[in-house]
PDB file of C-alpha atoms in Angstrom:
ATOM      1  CA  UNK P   1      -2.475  -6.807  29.358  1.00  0.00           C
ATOM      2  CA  UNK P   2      -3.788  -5.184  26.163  1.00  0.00           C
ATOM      3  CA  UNK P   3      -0.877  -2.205  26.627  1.00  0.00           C
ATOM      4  CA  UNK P   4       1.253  -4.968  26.266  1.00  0.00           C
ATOM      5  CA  UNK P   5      -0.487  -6.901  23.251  1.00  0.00           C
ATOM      6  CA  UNK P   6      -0.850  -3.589  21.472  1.00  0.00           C
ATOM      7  CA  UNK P   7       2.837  -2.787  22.135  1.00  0.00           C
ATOM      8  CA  UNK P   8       4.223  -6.262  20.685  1.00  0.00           C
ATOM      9  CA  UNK P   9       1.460  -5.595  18.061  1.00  0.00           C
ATOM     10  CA  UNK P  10       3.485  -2.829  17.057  1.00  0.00           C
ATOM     11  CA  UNK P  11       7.135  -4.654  17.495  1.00  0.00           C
ATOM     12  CA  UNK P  12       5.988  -6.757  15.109  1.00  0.00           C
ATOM     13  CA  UNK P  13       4.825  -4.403  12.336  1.00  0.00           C
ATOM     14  CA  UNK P  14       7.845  -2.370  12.889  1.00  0.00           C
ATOM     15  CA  UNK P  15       9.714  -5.683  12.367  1.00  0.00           C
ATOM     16  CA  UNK P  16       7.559  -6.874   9.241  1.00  0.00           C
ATOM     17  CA  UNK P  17       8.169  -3.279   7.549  1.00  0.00           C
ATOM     18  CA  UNK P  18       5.380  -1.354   8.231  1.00  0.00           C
ATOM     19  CA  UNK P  19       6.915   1.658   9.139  1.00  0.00           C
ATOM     20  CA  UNK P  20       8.681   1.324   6.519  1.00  0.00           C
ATOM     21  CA  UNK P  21       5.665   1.305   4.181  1.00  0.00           C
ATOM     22  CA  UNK P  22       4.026   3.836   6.131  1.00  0.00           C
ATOM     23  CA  UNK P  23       7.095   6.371   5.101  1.00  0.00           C
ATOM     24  CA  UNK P  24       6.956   5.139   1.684  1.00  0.00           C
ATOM     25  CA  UNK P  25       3.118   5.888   1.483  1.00  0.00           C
ATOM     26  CA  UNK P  26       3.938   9.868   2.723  1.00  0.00           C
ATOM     27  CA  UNK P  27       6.759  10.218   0.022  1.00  0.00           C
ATOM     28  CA  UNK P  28       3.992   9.100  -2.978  1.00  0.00           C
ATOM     29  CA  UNK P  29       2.167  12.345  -4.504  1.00  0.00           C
ATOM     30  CA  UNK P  30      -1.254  10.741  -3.271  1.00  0.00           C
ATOM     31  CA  UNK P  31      -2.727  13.718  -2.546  1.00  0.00           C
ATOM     32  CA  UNK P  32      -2.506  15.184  -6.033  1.00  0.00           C
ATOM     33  CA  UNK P  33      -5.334  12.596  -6.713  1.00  0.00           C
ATOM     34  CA  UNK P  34      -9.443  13.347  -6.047  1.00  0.00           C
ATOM     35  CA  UNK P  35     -10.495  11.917  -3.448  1.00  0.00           C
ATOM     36  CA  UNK P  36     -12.776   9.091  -5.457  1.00  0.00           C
ATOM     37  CA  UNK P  37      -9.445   8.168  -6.792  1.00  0.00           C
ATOM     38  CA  UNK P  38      -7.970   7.612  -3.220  1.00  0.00           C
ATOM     39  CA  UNK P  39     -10.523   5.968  -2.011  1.00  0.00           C
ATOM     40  CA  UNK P  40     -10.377   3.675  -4.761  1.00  0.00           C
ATOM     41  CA  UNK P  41      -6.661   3.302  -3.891  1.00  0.00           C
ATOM     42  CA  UNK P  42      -8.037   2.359  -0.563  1.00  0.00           C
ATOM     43  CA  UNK P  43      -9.937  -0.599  -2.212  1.00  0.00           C
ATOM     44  CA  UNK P  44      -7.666  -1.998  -3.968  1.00  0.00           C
ATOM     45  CA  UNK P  45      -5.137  -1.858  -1.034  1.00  0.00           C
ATOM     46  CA  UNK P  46      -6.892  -3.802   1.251  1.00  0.00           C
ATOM     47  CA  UNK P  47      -7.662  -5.950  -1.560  1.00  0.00           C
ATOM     48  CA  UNK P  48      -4.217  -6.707  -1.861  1.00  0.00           C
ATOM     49  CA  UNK P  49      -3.848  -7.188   2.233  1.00  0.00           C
ATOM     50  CA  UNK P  50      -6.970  -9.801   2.110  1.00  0.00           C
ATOM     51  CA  UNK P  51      -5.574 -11.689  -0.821  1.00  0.00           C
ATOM     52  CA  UNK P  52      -1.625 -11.247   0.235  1.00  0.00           C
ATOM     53  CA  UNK P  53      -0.984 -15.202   1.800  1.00  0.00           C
ATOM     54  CA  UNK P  54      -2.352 -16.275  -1.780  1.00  0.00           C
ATOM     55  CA  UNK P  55       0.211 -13.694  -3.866  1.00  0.00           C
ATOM     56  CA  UNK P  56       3.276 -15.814  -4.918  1.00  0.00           C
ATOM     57  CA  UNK P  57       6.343 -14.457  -3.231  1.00  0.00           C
ATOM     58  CA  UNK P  58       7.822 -12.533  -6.346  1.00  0.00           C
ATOM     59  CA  UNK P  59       4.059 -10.710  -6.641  1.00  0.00           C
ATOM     60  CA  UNK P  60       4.635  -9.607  -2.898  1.00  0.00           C
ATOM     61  CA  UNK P  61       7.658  -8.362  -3.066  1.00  0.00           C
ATOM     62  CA  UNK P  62       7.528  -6.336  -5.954  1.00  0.00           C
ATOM     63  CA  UNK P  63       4.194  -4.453  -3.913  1.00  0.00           C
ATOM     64  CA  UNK P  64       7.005  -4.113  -1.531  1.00  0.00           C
ATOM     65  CA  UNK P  65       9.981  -2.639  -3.595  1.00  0.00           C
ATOM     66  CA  UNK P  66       9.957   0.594  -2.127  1.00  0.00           C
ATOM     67  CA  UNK P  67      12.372   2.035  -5.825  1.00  0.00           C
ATOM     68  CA  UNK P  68       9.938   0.292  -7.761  1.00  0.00           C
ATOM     69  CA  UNK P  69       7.244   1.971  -6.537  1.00  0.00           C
ATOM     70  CA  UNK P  70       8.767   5.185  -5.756  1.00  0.00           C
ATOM     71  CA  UNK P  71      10.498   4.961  -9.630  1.00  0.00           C
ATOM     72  CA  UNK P  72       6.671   3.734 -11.134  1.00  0.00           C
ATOM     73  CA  UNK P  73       4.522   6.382  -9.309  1.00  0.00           C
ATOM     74  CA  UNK P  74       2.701   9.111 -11.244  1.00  0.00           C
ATOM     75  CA  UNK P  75      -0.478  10.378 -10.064  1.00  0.00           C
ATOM     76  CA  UNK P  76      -1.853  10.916 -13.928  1.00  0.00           C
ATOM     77  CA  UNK P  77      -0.780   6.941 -14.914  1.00  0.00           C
ATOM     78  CA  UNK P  78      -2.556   5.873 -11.415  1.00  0.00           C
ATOM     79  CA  UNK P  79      -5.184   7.995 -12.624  1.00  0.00           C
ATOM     80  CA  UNK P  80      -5.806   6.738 -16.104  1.00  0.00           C
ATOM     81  CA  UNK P  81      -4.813   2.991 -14.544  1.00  0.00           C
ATOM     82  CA  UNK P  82      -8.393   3.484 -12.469  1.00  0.00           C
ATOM     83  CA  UNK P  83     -10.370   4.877 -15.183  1.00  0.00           C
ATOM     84  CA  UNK P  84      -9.525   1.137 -17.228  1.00  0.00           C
ATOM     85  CA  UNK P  85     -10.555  -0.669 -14.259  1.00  0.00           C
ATOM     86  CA  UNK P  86     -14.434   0.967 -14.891  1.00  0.00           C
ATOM     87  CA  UNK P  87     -14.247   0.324 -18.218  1.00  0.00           C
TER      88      UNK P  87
END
C-alpha cells in the first residue's frame, strides 16, 4: 500500500512540474555559491513552499518561469541579494 501511495506521490509531482523544477535547479550555477549562501537559499525556498497557497497566481508563476529564472540567475547578484537581506 505505501509502494503504491509513494508511486502516485510521484505521478503527481511529475504532473505538477517537479521534475521539471528539479532539472531547472541542476542547470542554475548553485554551486558556485558558499555553502552559508545555499543554505540560505534553502530557507528561503521552503519559505516560499510554506507560504505558496497565499502567493497570488502571477507571484507563483513567475517562481516558476523556468527563462526567467534561467535569464535572471547570477551567482554574484544572488550573492549580494543575501547580504541585503542581513542588513
Amino acid at each position: 500500500m505505501i509502494k503504491s501511495t509513494q508511486q502516485s506521490d510521484n505521478e503527481r509531482w511529475d504532473g505538477e512540474g517537479g521534475s521539471q523544477i528539479a532539472e531547472l535547479a541542476k542547470s542554475l550555477a548553485i554551486e558556485e555559491l558558499e555553502e552559508a549562501d545555499r543554505r540560505i537559499l534553502a530557507f528561503l525556498g521552503a519559505s516560499v513552499l510554506c507560504l505558496w497557497d497565499e502567493l497570488p497566481d502571477d507571484a507563483r508563476q513567475k517562481v516558476l518561469n523556468r527563462e526567467l529564472v534561467q535569464s535572471s540567475f547570477d551567482a554574484s547578484v544572488v550573492r549580494a541579494r543575501i547580504a541585503l537581506l542581513f542588513k
